[in-house]
Amino acid sequence: MAGLLATSLLAEHFDGRAALVVMAAAAVPDLDTLVGWWVPGGHRAVLHTLLFPAALGVLLFVGESRLRARWGEYGTRVAWVSLCSLLVAGIGLDFFSNGVNLLYPVHDQFYSVSGEIAISNEEGLVQSLLEAKGSTETTHYSTGFDLAPGADPAGEERTFPIVRSGRGLLLGVTSIAVVGFRAWEARKK
């Protein structure tokens, strides 16, 4: 997703380096996987909160003139697209699959948009799209780093997911192809 955002939103400022910065920004929220060791329920909370990109957006807005003076339009565009990537590809994808703690630490509640909206002849409009999942105290997302709260990881299998669905594979392959093509195209200029 981050690669696709880079190829479309960077416009004439696209190059391999800018694309890497945008894709790295999308990975930043997942660093809270490591925070989960010290903050129970911290994974998908500490850096997946909307307060994080909001604070970065304020800093970027306030410092934009200094950024522009140093890096020009290129640096400004890369910074704003990176923020968008952090929000959409870093936080948004998890929000639309397993769930994130959107307003942590101000409001400790995980939310997920992963259900459905349907019309039933017996129940009428059925909505399970937005779901509250619990707080950091009651919700744990197992990772290859942090298997379970209080678990002894010795001898336990550690899984680091790469693709979890056919749609995810399609998105990944498409992103790699589009970013690769745009990088190749940018080098020819």
mmCIF file of C-alpha atoms in Angstrom:
data_model
loop_
_atom_site.group_PDB
_atom_site.id
_atom_site.type_symbol
_atom_site.label_atom_id
_atom_site.label_comp_id
_atom_site.label_asym_id
_atom_site.label_seq_id
_atom_site.Cartn_x
_atom_site.Cartn_y
_atom_site.Cartn_z
ATOM 1 C CA MET A 1 0.000 0.000 0.000
ATOM 2 C CA ALA A 2 2.797 2.416 0.899
ATOM 3 C CA GLY A 3 4.504 1.794 -2.428
ATOM 4 C CA LEU A 4 1.305 2.508 -4.302
ATOM 5 C CA LEU A 5 0.830 5.716 -2.321
ATOM 6 C CA ALA A 6 4.413 6.724 -3.137
ATOM 7 C CA THR A 7 4.000 6.133 -6.856
ATOM 8 C CA SER A 8 0.776 8.092 -7.050
ATOM 9 C CA LEU A 9 1.233 10.933 -4.549
ATOM 10 C CA LEU A 10 4.898 11.813 -5.072
ATOM 11 C CA ALA A 11 4.094 12.697 -8.702
ATOM 12 C CA GLU A 12 7.163 14.243 -10.396
ATOM 13 C CA HIS A 13 9.144 13.956 -7.134
ATOM 14 C CA PHE A 14 9.093 10.140 -7.288
ATOM 15 C CA ASP A 15 12.422 8.344 -7.189
ATOM 16 C CA GLY A 16 13.701 5.213 -5.454
ATOM 17 C CA ARG A 17 14.951 7.084 -2.397
ATOM 18 C CA ALA A 18 11.654 8.928 -1.881
ATOM 19 C CA ALA A 19 9.709 5.678 -2.296
ATOM 20 C CA LEU A 20 11.872 3.990 0.356
ATOM 21 C CA VAL A 21 11.251 6.856 2.788
ATOM 22 C CA VAL A 22 7.490 6.626 2.225
ATOM 23 C CA MET A 23 7.500 2.832 2.657
ATOM 24 C CA ALA A 24 9.663 3.076 5.798
ATOM 25 C CA ALA A 25 7.160 5.553 7.274
ATOM 26 C CA ALA A 26 4.418 2.948 6.865
ATOM 27 C CA ALA A 27 6.480 0.471 8.879
ATOM 28 C CA VAL A 28 7.000 2.817 11.853
ATOM 29 C CA PRO A 29 3.716 1.975 13.647
ATOM 30 C CA ASP A 30 4.677 -1.697 13.724
ATOM 31 C CA LEU A 31 7.638 -0.863 15.935
ATOM 32 C CA ASP A 32 5.122 -0.937 18.770
ATOM 33 C CA THR A 33 5.369 -4.720 18.442
ATOM 34 C CA LEU A 34 8.572 -4.374 20.453
ATOM 35 C CA VAL A 35 6.934 -1.974 22.935
ATOM 36 C CA GLY A 36 4.492 -4.791 23.756
ATOM 37 C CA TRP A 37 7.273 -6.439 25.782
ATOM 38 C CA TRP A 38 7.187 -3.599 28.298
ATOM 39 C CA VAL A 39 3.703 -2.138 27.894
ATOM 40 C CA PRO A 40 1.023 -4.827 28.176
ATOM 41 C CA GLY A 41 -1.288 -4.451 25.180
ATOM 42 C CA GLY A 42 1.087 -1.868 23.690
ATOM 43 C CA HIS A 43 1.215 -3.546 20.286
ATOM 44 C CA ARG A 44 -1.292 -1.859 17.995
ATOM 45 C CA ALA A 45 -1.781 0.874 20.623
ATOM 46 C CA VAL A 46 1.341 2.937 21.316
ATOM 47 C CA LEU A 47 2.190 3.840 17.691
ATOM 48 C CA HIS A 48 -1.119 2.869 16.056
ATOM 49 C CA THR A 49 -2.983 5.714 17.743
ATOM 50 C CA LEU A 50 -4.278 8.530 15.541
ATOM 51 C CA LEU A 51 -2.667 10.908 18.024
ATOM 52 C CA PHE A 52 0.769 9.902 16.669
ATOM 53 C CA PRO A 53 0.237 11.055 13.041
ATOM 54 C CA ALA A 54 -1.753 14.056 14.306
ATOM 55 C CA ALA A 55 1.242 15.188 16.377
ATOM 56 C CA LEU A 56 3.600 14.554 13.455
ATOM 57 C CA GLY A 57 1.256 16.513 11.182
ATOM 58 C CA VAL A 58 1.311 19.504 13.521
ATOM 59 C CA LEU A 59 5.121 19.343 13.680
ATOM 60 C CA LEU A 60 5.320 19.083 9.904
ATOM 61 C CA PHE A 61 2.901 21.974 9.405
ATOM 62 C CA VAL A 62 4.770 24.210 11.855
ATOM 63 C CA GLY A 63 8.194 23.288 10.455
ATOM 64 C CA GLU A 64 7.237 23.187 6.786
ATOM 65 C CA SER A 65 9.012 26.442 5.900
ATOM 66 C CA ARG A 66 12.273 25.177 7.422
ATOM 67 C CA LEU A 67 11.840 21.838 5.641
ATOM 68 C CA ARG A 68 11.181 23.639 2.345
ATOM 69 C CA ALA A 69 14.218 25.911 2.837
ATOM 70 C CA ARG A 70 16.491 22.923 3.324
ATOM 71 C CA TRP A 71 15.040 20.265 0.994
ATOM 72 C CA GLY A 72 12.820 22.259 -1.358
ATOM 73 C CA GLU A 73 9.534 21.077 -2.778
ATOM 74 C CA TYR A 74 10.949 17.539 -3.060
ATOM 75 C CA GLY A 75 11.538 17.174 0.690
ATOM 76 C CA THR A 76 8.230 18.776 1.589
ATOM 77 C CA ARG A 77 6.326 16.456 -0.741
ATOM 78 C CA VAL A 78 8.162 13.363 0.537
ATOM 79 C CA ALA A 79 7.444 14.369 4.155
ATOM 80 C CA TRP A 80 3.693 14.866 3.598
ATOM 81 C CA VAL A 81 3.351 11.671 1.537
ATOM 82 C CA SER A 82 5.275 9.799 4.253
ATOM 83 C CA LEU A 83 2.810 11.061 6.851
ATOM 84 C CA CYS A 84 -0.068 9.935 4.636
ATOM 85 C CA SER A 85 1.590 6.541 4.233
ATOM 86 C CA LEU A 86 2.066 6.179 7.990
ATOM 87 C CA LEU A 87 -1.626 6.927 8.485
ATOM 88 C CA VAL A 88 -3.118 4.881 5.625
ATOM 89 C CA ALA A 89 -0.670 1.992 5.103
ATOM 90 C CA GLY A 90 0.786 1.825 8.610
ATOM 91 C CA ILE A 91 -2.267 2.361 10.807
ATOM 92 C CA GLY A 92 -5.166 2.082 8.362
ATOM 93 C CA LEU A 93 -4.412 -1.418 7.095
ATOM 94 C CA ASP A 94 -4.323 -2.776 10.647
ATOM 95 C CA PHE A 95 -7.499 -0.851 11.526
ATOM 96 C CA PHE A 96 -9.238 -2.496 8.569
ATOM 97 C CA SER A 97 -8.091 -6.010 9.468
ATOM 98 C CA ASN A 98 -7.394 -6.891 13.103
ATOM 99 C CA GLY A 99 -7.863 -3.617 14.928
ATOM 100 C CA VAL A 100 -5.965 -0.749 16.524
ATOM 101 C CA ASN A 101 -6.278 1.428 19.609
ATOM 102 C CA LEU A 102 -7.191 4.634 17.754
ATOM 103 C CA LEU A 103 -6.978 7.188 20.582
ATOM 104 C CA TYR A 104 -4.503 5.541 22.971
ATOM 105 C CA PRO A 105 -3.624 6.672 25.669
ATOM 106 C CA VAL A 106 -6.476 9.226 25.858
ATOM 107 C CA HIS A 107 -9.141 6.557 25.257
ATOM 108 C CA ASP A 108 -8.011 2.934 25.725
ATOM 109 C CA GLN A 109 -10.196 0.959 23.304
ATOM 110 C CA PHE A 110 -9.252 -1.148 20.295
ATOM 111 C CA TYR A 111 -11.451 -0.838 17.220
ATOM 112 C CA SER A 112 -11.584 -2.837 14.021
ATOM 113 C CA VAL A 113 -13.312 -2.357 10.693
ATOM 114 C CA SER A 114 -13.329 -5.910 9.434
ATOM 115 C CA GLY A 115 -16.912 -7.144 9.433
ATOM 116 C CA GLU A 116 -19.631 -6.532 6.911
ATOM 117 C CA ILE A 117 -22.741 -4.568 6.086
ATOM 118 C CA ALA A 118 -25.586 -6.640 4.673
ATOM 119 C CA ILE A 119 -29.313 -6.529 4.150
ATOM 120 C CA SER A 120 -31.209 -9.515 5.476
ATOM 121 C CA ASN A 121 -34.820 -10.369 4.762
ATOM 122 C CA GLU A 122 -35.191 -11.372 8.432
ATOM 123 C CA GLU A 123 -32.987 -8.848 10.283
ATOM 124 C CA GLY A 124 -33.009 -5.852 7.941
ATOM 125 C CA LEU A 125 -29.768 -3.885 7.860
ATOM 126 C CA VAL A 126 -27.020 -5.868 9.598
ATOM 127 C CA GLN A 127 -23.815 -4.033 10.508
ATOM 128 C CA SER A 128 -20.779 -5.755 11.975
ATOM 129 C CA LEU A 129 -18.253 -3.533 10.219
ATOM 130 C CA LEU A 130 -17.058 -1.451 13.170
ATOM 131 C CA GLU A 131 -16.268 -3.529 16.221
ATOM 132 C CA ALA A 132 -14.936 -2.576 19.650
ATOM 133 C CA LYS A 133 -12.426 -5.211 20.742
ATOM 134 C CA GLY A 134 -11.294 -4.342 24.285
ATOM 135 C CA SER A 135 -8.595 -2.308 25.996
ATOM 136 C CA THR A 136 -4.833 -2.755 26.324
ATOM 137 C CA GLU A 137 -5.574 -4.650 29.532
ATOM 138 C CA THR A 138 -7.738 -7.267 27.801
ATOM 139 C CA THR A 139 -6.436 -7.314 24.219
ATOM 140 C CA HIS A 140 -3.158 -8.815 23.023
ATOM 141 C CA TYR A 141 -1.998 -9.206 19.428
ATOM 142 C CA SER A 142 0.451 -12.076 19.286
ATOM 143 C CA THR A 143 3.572 -11.497 17.211
ATOM 144 C CA GLY A 144 6.795 -13.317 16.537
ATOM 145 C CA PHE A 145 8.403 -11.099 19.165
ATOM 146 C CA ASP A 146 5.665 -11.090 21.805
ATOM 147 C CA LEU A 147 3.812 -14.424 21.722
ATOM 148 C CA ALA A 148 1.445 -13.995 24.673
ATOM 149 C CA PRO A 149 1.351 -12.044 27.924
ATOM 150 C CA GLY A 150 3.518 -13.758 30.512
ATOM 151 C CA ALA A 151 4.350 -16.650 28.157
ATOM 152 C CA ASP A 152 7.690 -18.390 28.288
ATOM 153 C CA PRO A 153 8.775 -18.237 24.648
ATOM 154 C CA ALA A 154 11.468 -20.920 24.963
ATOM 155 C CA GLY A 155 10.756 -23.588 22.393
ATOM 156 C CA GLU A 156 7.598 -21.871 21.100
ATOM 157 C CA GLU A 157 7.130 -21.373 17.376
ATOM 158 C CA ARG A 158 7.576 -17.764 16.291
ATOM 159 C CA THR A 159 5.655 -16.654 13.228
ATOM 160 C CA PHE A 160 6.285 -13.406 11.369
ATOM 161 C CA PRO A 161 3.467 -13.097 8.818
ATOM 162 C CA ILE A 162 4.264 -11.873 5.325
ATOM 163 C CA VAL A 163 0.949 -12.455 3.540
ATOM 164 C CA ARG A 164 -2.313 -13.529 5.181
ATOM 165 C CA SER A 165 -4.712 -13.545 2.242
ATOM 166 C CA GLY A 166 -4.922 -13.685 -1.503
ATOM 167 C CA ARG A 167 -5.887 -10.009 -1.524
ATOM 168 C CA GLY A 168 -2.793 -9.198 0.519
ATOM 169 C CA LEU A 169 -0.627 -11.093 -1.961
ATOM 170 C CA LEU A 170 -2.273 -9.288 -4.882
ATOM 171 C CA LEU A 171 -1.730 -5.914 -3.213
ATOM 172 C CA GLY A 172 1.904 -6.759 -2.443
ATOM 173 C CA VAL A 173 2.744 -8.039 -5.921
ATOM 174 C CA THR A 174 0.986 -5.076 -7.540
ATOM 175 C CA SER A 175 2.836 -2.636 -5.299
ATOM 176 C CA ILE A 176 6.216 -4.223 -6.025
ATOM 177 C CA ALA A 177 5.534 -4.163 -9.767
ATOM 178 C CA VAL A 178 4.298 -0.557 -9.814
ATOM 179 C CA VAL A 179 7.097 0.768 -7.592
ATOM 180 C CA GLY A 180 9.679 -1.178 -9.598
ATOM 181 C CA PHE A 181 8.349 0.200 -12.867
ATOM 182 C CA ARG A 182 8.220 3.782 -11.556
ATOM 183 C CA ALA A 183 11.766 3.472 -10.144
ATOM 184 C CA TRP A 184 13.020 2.150 -13.473
ATOM 185 C CA GLU A 185 11.137 4.914 -15.293
ATOM 186 C CA ALA A 186 12.551 7.606 -12.950
ATOM 187 C CA ARG A 187 16.134 6.406 -13.570
ATOM 188 C CA LYS A 188 15.697 6.807 -17.325
ATOM 189 C CA LYS A 189 15.029 10.560 -16.958
#
